[in-house]
Amino acid sequence: ISAVFYVFVSFLIFPLKYVMTSENTLETYFLFGRRKSRTIKIDTILEMKIEKIGQLTIRYMKDSSSQPASVVLELSDQDIKKVQHELLKRNPVISLG
């Protein structure tokens, strides 16, 4: 029973996919849809860097904060390159760390 509970909770916590929209946002989708709190405006991204294999860290400015926030995207190495390319195409001022 605990294994089933663990799998169910992990589906609620871990994202299923990331989507870049035509409105220049990066949205995170979970089992029951997207979370508005995890939507990032591409224009607010300051930096992105690969700290570990399969993890792309993105630093961005939240609307209600004066300090930058960060999020880690779990992606394959090929997807990381595609996401970096697309983000740089949409916002060329992003620095690569």
mmCIF file of N, CA and C in Angstrom:
data_model
loop_
_atom_site.group_PDB
_atom_site.id
_atom_site.type_symbol
_atom_site.label_atom_id
_atom_site.label_comp_id
_atom_site.label_asym_id
_atom_site.label_seq_id
_atom_site.Cartn_x
_atom_site.Cartn_y
_atom_site.Cartn_z
ATOM 1 N N ILE A 1 0.839 -1.190 0.000
ATOM 2 C CA ILE A 1 0.000 0.000 0.000
ATOM 3 C C ILE A 1 0.883 1.252 0.000
ATOM 4 N N SER A 2 1.976 1.213 0.734
ATOM 5 C CA SER A 2 2.842 2.393 0.791
ATOM 6 C C SER A 2 3.504 2.666 -0.560
ATOM 7 N N ALA A 3 3.781 1.629 -1.330
ATOM 8 C CA ALA A 3 4.365 1.826 -2.655
ATOM 9 C C ALA A 3 3.372 2.515 -3.591
ATOM 10 N N VAL A 4 2.124 2.132 -3.531
ATOM 11 C CA VAL A 4 1.093 2.763 -4.350
ATOM 12 C C VAL A 4 0.929 4.225 -3.932
ATOM 13 N N PHE A 5 0.941 4.487 -2.643
ATOM 14 C CA PHE A 5 0.835 5.849 -2.140
ATOM 15 C C PHE A 5 2.026 6.689 -2.621
ATOM 16 N N TYR A 6 3.227 6.118 -2.567
ATOM 17 C CA TYR A 6 4.428 6.823 -3.017
ATOM 18 C C TYR A 6 4.338 7.177 -4.496
ATOM 19 N N VAL A 7 3.903 6.258 -5.322
ATOM 20 C CA VAL A 7 3.772 6.508 -6.759
ATOM 21 C C VAL A 7 2.737 7.598 -7.008
ATOM 22 N N PHE A 8 1.614 7.555 -6.309
ATOM 23 C CA PHE A 8 0.572 8.562 -6.480
ATOM 24 C C PHE A 8 1.080 9.944 -6.079
ATOM 25 N N VAL A 9 1.763 10.044 -4.951
ATOM 26 C CA VAL A 9 2.284 11.332 -4.488
ATOM 27 C C VAL A 9 3.355 11.842 -5.444
ATOM 28 N N SER A 10 4.188 10.952 -5.971
ATOM 29 C CA SER A 10 5.232 11.395 -6.898
ATOM 30 C C SER A 10 4.631 11.973 -8.179
ATOM 31 N N PHE A 11 3.490 11.439 -8.629
ATOM 32 C CA PHE A 11 2.821 12.015 -9.793
ATOM 33 C C PHE A 11 2.290 13.417 -9.498
ATOM 34 N N LEU A 12 1.966 13.700 -8.257
ATOM 35 C CA LEU A 12 1.486 15.029 -7.890
ATOM 36 C C LEU A 12 2.626 16.024 -7.772
ATOM 37 N N ILE A 13 3.800 15.565 -7.359
ATOM 38 C CA ILE A 13 4.936 16.451 -7.090
ATOM 39 C C ILE A 13 5.799 16.678 -8.322
ATOM 40 N N PHE A 14 6.111 15.626 -9.064
ATOM 41 C CA PHE A 14 7.036 15.725 -10.180
ATOM 42 C C PHE A 14 6.312 16.105 -11.466
ATOM 43 N N PRO A 15 6.880 17.058 -12.205
ATOM 44 C CA PRO A 15 6.245 17.485 -13.457
ATOM 45 C C PRO A 15 6.267 16.401 -14.520
ATOM 46 N N LEU A 16 5.243 16.397 -15.353
ATOM 47 C CA LEU A 16 5.158 15.448 -16.455
ATOM 48 C C LEU A 16 5.742 16.023 -17.739
ATOM 49 N N LYS A 17 5.546 17.344 -17.956
ATOM 50 C CA LYS A 17 6.087 17.964 -19.154
ATOM 51 C C LYS A 17 6.206 19.470 -18.970
ATOM 52 N N TYR A 18 7.026 20.065 -19.835
ATOM 53 C CA TYR A 18 7.212 21.513 -19.879
ATOM 54 C C TYR A 18 6.801 21.972 -21.273
ATOM 55 N N VAL A 19 6.097 23.107 -21.338
ATOM 56 C CA VAL A 19 5.590 23.608 -22.613
ATOM 57 C C VAL A 19 5.922 25.093 -22.730
ATOM 58 N N MET A 20 6.499 25.482 -23.897
ATOM 59 C CA MET A 20 6.688 26.896 -24.202
ATOM 60 C C MET A 20 5.514 27.336 -25.058
ATOM 61 N N THR A 21 4.810 28.339 -24.592
ATOM 62 C CA THR A 21 3.592 28.773 -25.267
ATOM 63 C C THR A 21 3.862 29.914 -26.237
ATOM 64 N N SER A 22 2.881 30.229 -27.031
ATOM 65 C CA SER A 22 2.990 31.355 -27.963
ATOM 66 C C SER A 22 2.946 32.698 -27.232
ATOM 67 N N GLU A 23 2.524 32.686 -25.973
ATOM 68 C CA GLU A 23 2.511 33.914 -25.164
ATOM 69 C C GLU A 23 3.847 34.158 -24.476
ATOM 70 N N ASN A 24 4.903 33.454 -24.898
ATOM 71 C CA ASN A 24 6.247 33.560 -24.326
ATOM 72 C C ASN A 24 6.286 33.197 -22.845
ATOM 73 N N THR A 25 5.679 32.083 -22.498
ATOM 74 C CA THR A 25 5.766 31.562 -21.144
ATOM 75 C C THR A 25 6.244 30.117 -21.192
ATOM 76 N N LEU A 26 6.859 29.698 -20.112
ATOM 77 C CA LEU A 26 7.274 28.313 -19.923
ATOM 78 C C LEU A 26 6.370 27.744 -18.839
ATOM 79 N N GLU A 27 5.511 26.796 -19.226
ATOM 80 C CA GLU A 27 4.528 26.245 -18.299
ATOM 81 C C GLU A 27 4.929 24.835 -17.889
ATOM 82 N N THR A 28 4.651 24.495 -16.640
ATOM 83 C CA THR A 28 4.939 23.175 -16.095
ATOM 84 C C THR A 28 3.626 22.450 -15.875
ATOM 85 N N TYR A 29 3.510 21.255 -16.440
ATOM 86 C CA TYR A 29 2.295 20.458 -16.316
ATOM 87 C C TYR A 29 2.517 19.268 -15.394
ATOM 88 N N PHE A 30 1.566 19.051 -14.521
ATOM 89 C CA PHE A 30 1.576 17.944 -13.581
ATOM 90 C C PHE A 30 0.419 17.005 -13.923
ATOM 91 N N LEU A 31 0.189 16.017 -13.104
ATOM 92 C CA LEU A 31 -0.842 15.031 -13.365
ATOM 93 C C LEU A 31 -2.221 15.661 -13.576
ATOM 94 N N PHE A 32 -2.559 16.665 -12.777
ATOM 95 C CA PHE A 32 -3.883 17.279 -12.861
ATOM 96 C C PHE A 32 -3.857 18.636 -13.548
ATOM 97 N N GLY A 33 -2.911 18.862 -14.452
ATOM 98 C CA GLY A 33 -2.862 20.111 -15.198
ATOM 99 C C GLY A 33 -1.671 20.963 -14.822
ATOM 100 N N ARG A 34 -1.699 22.210 -15.279
ATOM 101 C CA ARG A 34 -0.570 23.098 -15.012
ATOM 102 C C ARG A 34 -0.797 23.883 -13.736
ATOM 103 N N ARG A 35 0.316 24.295 -13.155
ATOM 104 C CA ARG A 35 0.238 25.152 -11.967
ATOM 105 C C ARG A 35 0.596 26.569 -12.381
ATOM 106 N N LYS A 36 -0.277 27.480 -12.090
ATOM 107 C CA LYS A 36 -0.051 28.882 -12.426
ATOM 108 C C LYS A 36 1.187 29.419 -11.708
ATOM 109 N N SER A 37 1.448 28.922 -10.505
ATOM 110 C CA SER A 37 2.595 29.396 -9.735
ATOM 111 C C SER A 37 3.923 28.952 -10.342
ATOM 112 N N ARG A 38 3.914 27.931 -11.194
ATOM 113 C CA ARG A 38 5.137 27.437 -11.820
ATOM 114 C C ARG A 38 5.307 27.934 -13.255
ATOM 115 N N THR A 39 4.441 28.860 -13.702
ATOM 116 C CA THR A 39 4.552 29.434 -15.036
ATOM 117 C C THR A 39 5.576 30.564 -15.004
ATOM 118 N N ILE A 40 6.521 30.524 -15.955
ATOM 119 C CA ILE A 40 7.606 31.501 -16.007
ATOM 120 C C ILE A 40 7.479 32.289 -17.303
ATOM 121 N N LYS A 41 7.516 33.612 -17.203
ATOM 122 C CA LYS A 41 7.550 34.454 -18.397
ATOM 123 C C LYS A 41 8.977 34.405 -18.940
ATOM 124 N N ILE A 42 9.115 34.080 -20.204
ATOM 125 C CA ILE A 42 10.448 33.925 -20.802
ATOM 126 C C ILE A 42 11.225 35.231 -20.767
ATOM 127 N N ASP A 43 10.532 36.360 -20.823
ATOM 128 C CA ASP A 43 11.203 37.656 -20.767
ATOM 129 C C ASP A 43 11.867 37.923 -19.418
ATOM 130 N N THR A 44 11.459 37.208 -18.369
ATOM 131 C CA THR A 44 12.019 37.438 -17.039
ATOM 132 C C THR A 44 13.176 36.504 -16.702
ATOM 133 N N ILE A 45 13.546 35.607 -17.628
ATOM 134 C CA ILE A 45 14.640 34.671 -17.364
ATOM 135 C C ILE A 45 15.965 35.413 -17.443
ATOM 136 N N LEU A 46 16.777 35.244 -16.412
ATOM 137 C CA LEU A 46 18.073 35.903 -16.335
ATOM 138 C C LEU A 46 19.216 35.004 -16.771
ATOM 139 N N GLU A 47 19.151 33.733 -16.354
ATOM 140 C CA GLU A 47 20.278 32.838 -16.567
ATOM 141 C C GLU A 47 19.785 31.402 -16.623
ATOM 142 N N MET A 48 20.513 30.584 -17.351
ATOM 143 C CA MET A 48 20.268 29.145 -17.316
ATOM 144 C C MET A 48 21.606 28.429 -17.371
ATOM 145 N N LYS A 49 21.686 27.339 -16.614
ATOM 146 C CA LYS A 49 22.924 26.580 -16.589
ATOM 147 C C LYS A 49 22.635 25.120 -16.269
ATOM 148 N N ILE A 50 23.552 24.271 -16.715
ATOM 149 C CA ILE A 50 23.455 22.844 -16.446
ATOM 150 C C ILE A 50 24.380 22.549 -15.273
ATOM 151 N N GLU A 51 23.794 22.191 -14.133
ATOM 152 C CA GLU A 51 24.597 21.905 -12.949
ATOM 153 C C GLU A 51 24.860 20.416 -12.800
ATOM 154 N N LYS A 52 23.905 19.604 -13.193
ATOM 155 C CA LYS A 52 24.030 18.152 -13.151
ATOM 156 C C LYS A 52 23.532 17.587 -14.471
ATOM 157 N N ILE A 53 23.893 16.361 -14.751
ATOM 158 C CA ILE A 53 23.432 15.719 -15.976
ATOM 159 C C ILE A 53 21.911 15.591 -15.925
ATOM 160 N N GLY A 54 21.256 16.084 -16.962
ATOM 161 C CA GLY A 54 19.802 15.987 -17.059
ATOM 162 C C GLY A 54 19.038 17.043 -16.287
ATOM 163 N N GLN A 55 19.751 18.062 -15.768
ATOM 164 C CA GLN A 55 19.071 19.113 -15.008
ATOM 165 C C GLN A 55 19.466 20.487 -15.540
ATOM 166 N N LEU A 56 18.496 21.248 -15.954
ATOM 167 C CA LEU A 56 18.701 22.613 -16.421
ATOM 168 C C LEU A 56 18.132 23.556 -15.364
ATOM 169 N N THR A 57 18.995 24.377 -14.785
ATOM 170 C CA THR A 57 18.576 25.333 -13.766
ATOM 171 C C THR A 57 18.313 26.669 -14.435
ATOM 172 N N ILE A 58 17.137 27.221 -14.167
ATOM 173 C CA ILE A 58 16.733 28.504 -14.745
ATOM 174 C C ILE A 58 16.502 29.491 -13.612
ATOM 175 N N ARG A 59 17.195 30.631 -13.683
ATOM 176 C CA ARG A 59 16.972 31.727 -12.726
ATOM 177 C C ARG A 59 16.143 32.795 -13.419
ATOM 178 N N TYR A 60 15.132 33.285 -12.731
ATOM 179 C CA TYR A 60 14.220 34.261 -13.313
ATOM 180 C C TYR A 60 13.696 35.181 -12.231
ATOM 181 N N MET A 61 13.118 36.290 -12.640
ATOM 182 C CA MET A 61 12.528 37.244 -11.700
ATOM 183 C C MET A 61 11.025 36.991 -11.606
ATOM 184 N N LYS A 62 10.558 36.772 -10.393
ATOM 185 C CA LYS A 62 9.117 36.638 -10.173
ATOM 186 C C LYS A 62 8.486 38.016 -10.154
ATOM 187 N N ASP A 63 7.210 38.064 -10.467
ATOM 188 C CA ASP A 63 6.497 39.345 -10.502
ATOM 189 C C ASP A 63 6.475 40.040 -9.153
ATOM 190 N N SER A 64 6.291 39.279 -8.099
ATOM 191 C CA SER A 64 6.080 39.874 -6.777
ATOM 192 C C SER A 64 7.336 39.891 -5.914
ATOM 193 N N SER A 65 8.502 39.630 -6.480
ATOM 194 C CA SER A 65 9.708 39.524 -5.678
ATOM 195 C C SER A 65 10.818 40.389 -6.252
ATOM 196 N N SER A 66 11.689 40.858 -5.359
ATOM 197 C CA SER A 66 12.843 41.630 -5.810
ATOM 198 C C SER A 66 14.075 40.746 -5.959
ATOM 199 N N GLN A 67 13.998 39.514 -5.471
ATOM 200 C CA GLN A 67 15.093 38.555 -5.581
ATOM 201 C C GLN A 67 14.768 37.519 -6.658
ATOM 202 N N PRO A 68 15.786 37.065 -7.404
ATOM 203 C CA PRO A 68 15.523 36.049 -8.421
ATOM 204 C C PRO A 68 15.154 34.703 -7.804
ATOM 205 N N ALA A 69 14.308 33.994 -8.493
ATOM 206 C CA ALA A 69 13.918 32.640 -8.101
ATOM 207 C C ALA A 69 14.566 31.675 -9.087
ATOM 208 N N SER A 70 14.572 30.402 -8.742
ATOM 209 C CA SER A 70 15.132 29.422 -9.674
ATOM 210 C C SER A 70 14.266 28.174 -9.683
ATOM 211 N N VAL A 71 14.349 27.467 -10.792
ATOM 212 C CA VAL A 71 13.625 26.222 -10.968
ATOM 213 C C VAL A 71 14.556 25.271 -11.717
ATOM 214 N N VAL A 72 14.450 23.988 -11.404
ATOM 215 C CA VAL A 72 15.266 22.970 -12.054
ATOM 216 C C VAL A 72 14.362 22.127 -12.937
ATOM 217 N N LEU A 73 14.697 22.072 -14.228
ATOM 218 C CA LEU A 73 13.952 21.256 -15.177
ATOM 219 C C LEU A 73 14.691 19.938 -15.364
ATOM 220 N N GLU A 74 13.982 18.834 -15.188
ATOM 221 C CA GLU A 74 14.545 17.496 -15.392
ATOM 222 C C GLU A 74 14.273 17.095 -16.842
ATOM 223 N N LEU A 75 15.326 17.074 -17.667
ATOM 224 C CA LEU A 75 15.189 16.800 -19.091
ATOM 225 C C LEU A 75 16.318 15.893 -19.562
ATOM 226 N N SER A 76 16.129 15.289 -20.715
ATOM 227 C CA SER A 76 17.225 14.532 -21.329
ATOM 228 C C SER A 76 18.239 15.525 -21.894
ATOM 229 N N ASP A 77 19.446 15.057 -22.177
ATOM 230 C CA ASP A 77 20.483 15.941 -22.696
ATOM 231 C C ASP A 77 20.080 16.586 -24.020
ATOM 232 N N GLN A 78 19.415 15.836 -24.884
ATOM 233 C CA GLN A 78 18.951 16.393 -26.163
ATOM 234 C C GLN A 78 17.884 17.453 -25.946
ATOM 235 N N ASP A 79 16.968 17.197 -25.014
ATOM 236 C CA ASP A 79 15.911 18.165 -24.733
ATOM 237 C C ASP A 79 16.472 19.432 -24.092
ATOM 238 N N ILE A 80 17.509 19.292 -23.266
ATOM 239 C CA ILE A 80 18.127 20.467 -22.648
ATOM 240 C C ILE A 80 18.670 21.385 -23.743
ATOM 241 N N LYS A 81 19.345 20.825 -24.732
ATOM 242 C CA LYS A 81 19.890 21.638 -25.828
ATOM 243 C C LYS A 81 18.781 22.317 -26.611
ATOM 244 N N LYS A 82 17.674 21.603 -26.863
ATOM 245 C CA LYS A 82 16.548 22.186 -27.587
ATOM 246 C C LYS A 82 15.904 23.320 -26.800
ATOM 247 N N VAL A 83 15.730 23.099 -25.496
ATOM 248 C CA VAL A 83 15.112 24.128 -24.648
ATOM 249 C C VAL A 83 16.012 25.350 -24.566
ATOM 250 N N GLN A 84 17.316 25.144 -24.374
ATOM 251 C CA GLN A 84 18.239 26.278 -24.325
ATOM 252 C C GLN A 84 18.188 27.074 -25.628
ATOM 253 N N HIS A 85 18.213 26.380 -26.748
ATOM 254 C CA HIS A 85 18.176 27.053 -28.051
ATOM 255 C C HIS A 85 16.899 27.863 -28.210
ATOM 256 N N GLU A 86 15.771 27.275 -27.862
ATOM 257 C CA GLU A 86 14.489 27.973 -28.019
ATOM 258 C C GLU A 86 14.384 29.161 -27.066
ATOM 259 N N LEU A 87 14.845 29.002 -25.834
ATOM 260 C CA LEU A 87 14.795 30.114 -24.883
ATOM 261 C C LEU A 87 15.698 31.257 -25.332
ATOM 262 N N LEU A 88 16.894 30.937 -25.827
ATOM 263 C CA LEU A 88 17.793 31.986 -26.312
ATOM 264 C C LEU A 88 17.241 32.674 -27.553
ATOM 265 N N LYS A 89 16.519 31.934 -28.377
ATOM 266 C CA LYS A 89 15.896 32.529 -29.559
ATOM 267 C C LYS A 89 14.796 33.514 -29.145
ATOM 268 N N ARG A 90 14.048 33.177 -28.109
ATOM 269 C CA ARG A 90 12.952 34.043 -27.657
ATOM 270 C C ARG A 90 13.428 35.180 -26.754
ATOM 271 N N ASN A 91 14.549 34.974 -26.055
ATOM 272 C CA ASN A 91 15.087 35.993 -25.152
ATOM 273 C C ASN A 91 16.624 35.957 -25.232
ATOM 274 N N PRO A 92 17.223 36.712 -26.155
ATOM 275 C CA PRO A 92 18.673 36.632 -26.364
ATOM 276 C C PRO A 92 19.518 37.202 -25.233
ATOM 277 N N VAL A 93 18.926 37.864 -24.239
ATOM 278 C CA VAL A 93 19.713 38.427 -23.143
ATOM 279 C C VAL A 93 19.974 37.421 -22.017
ATOM 280 N N ILE A 94 19.480 36.203 -22.138
ATOM 281 C CA ILE A 94 19.712 35.171 -21.123
ATOM 282 C C ILE A 94 21.197 34.816 -21.124
ATOM 283 N N SER A 95 21.791 34.795 -19.931
ATOM 284 C CA SER A 95 23.191 34.389 -19.846
ATOM 285 C C SER A 95 23.273 32.902 -19.573
ATOM 286 N N LEU A 96 24.298 32.278 -20.128
ATOM 287 C CA LEU A 96 24.536 30.843 -19.922
ATOM 288 C C LEU A 96 25.612 30.689 -18.867
ATOM 289 N N GLY A 97 25.310 29.890 -17.857
ATOM 290 C CA GLY A 97 26.273 29.688 -16.779
ATOM 291 C C GLY A 97 27.040 28.412 -16.905
#
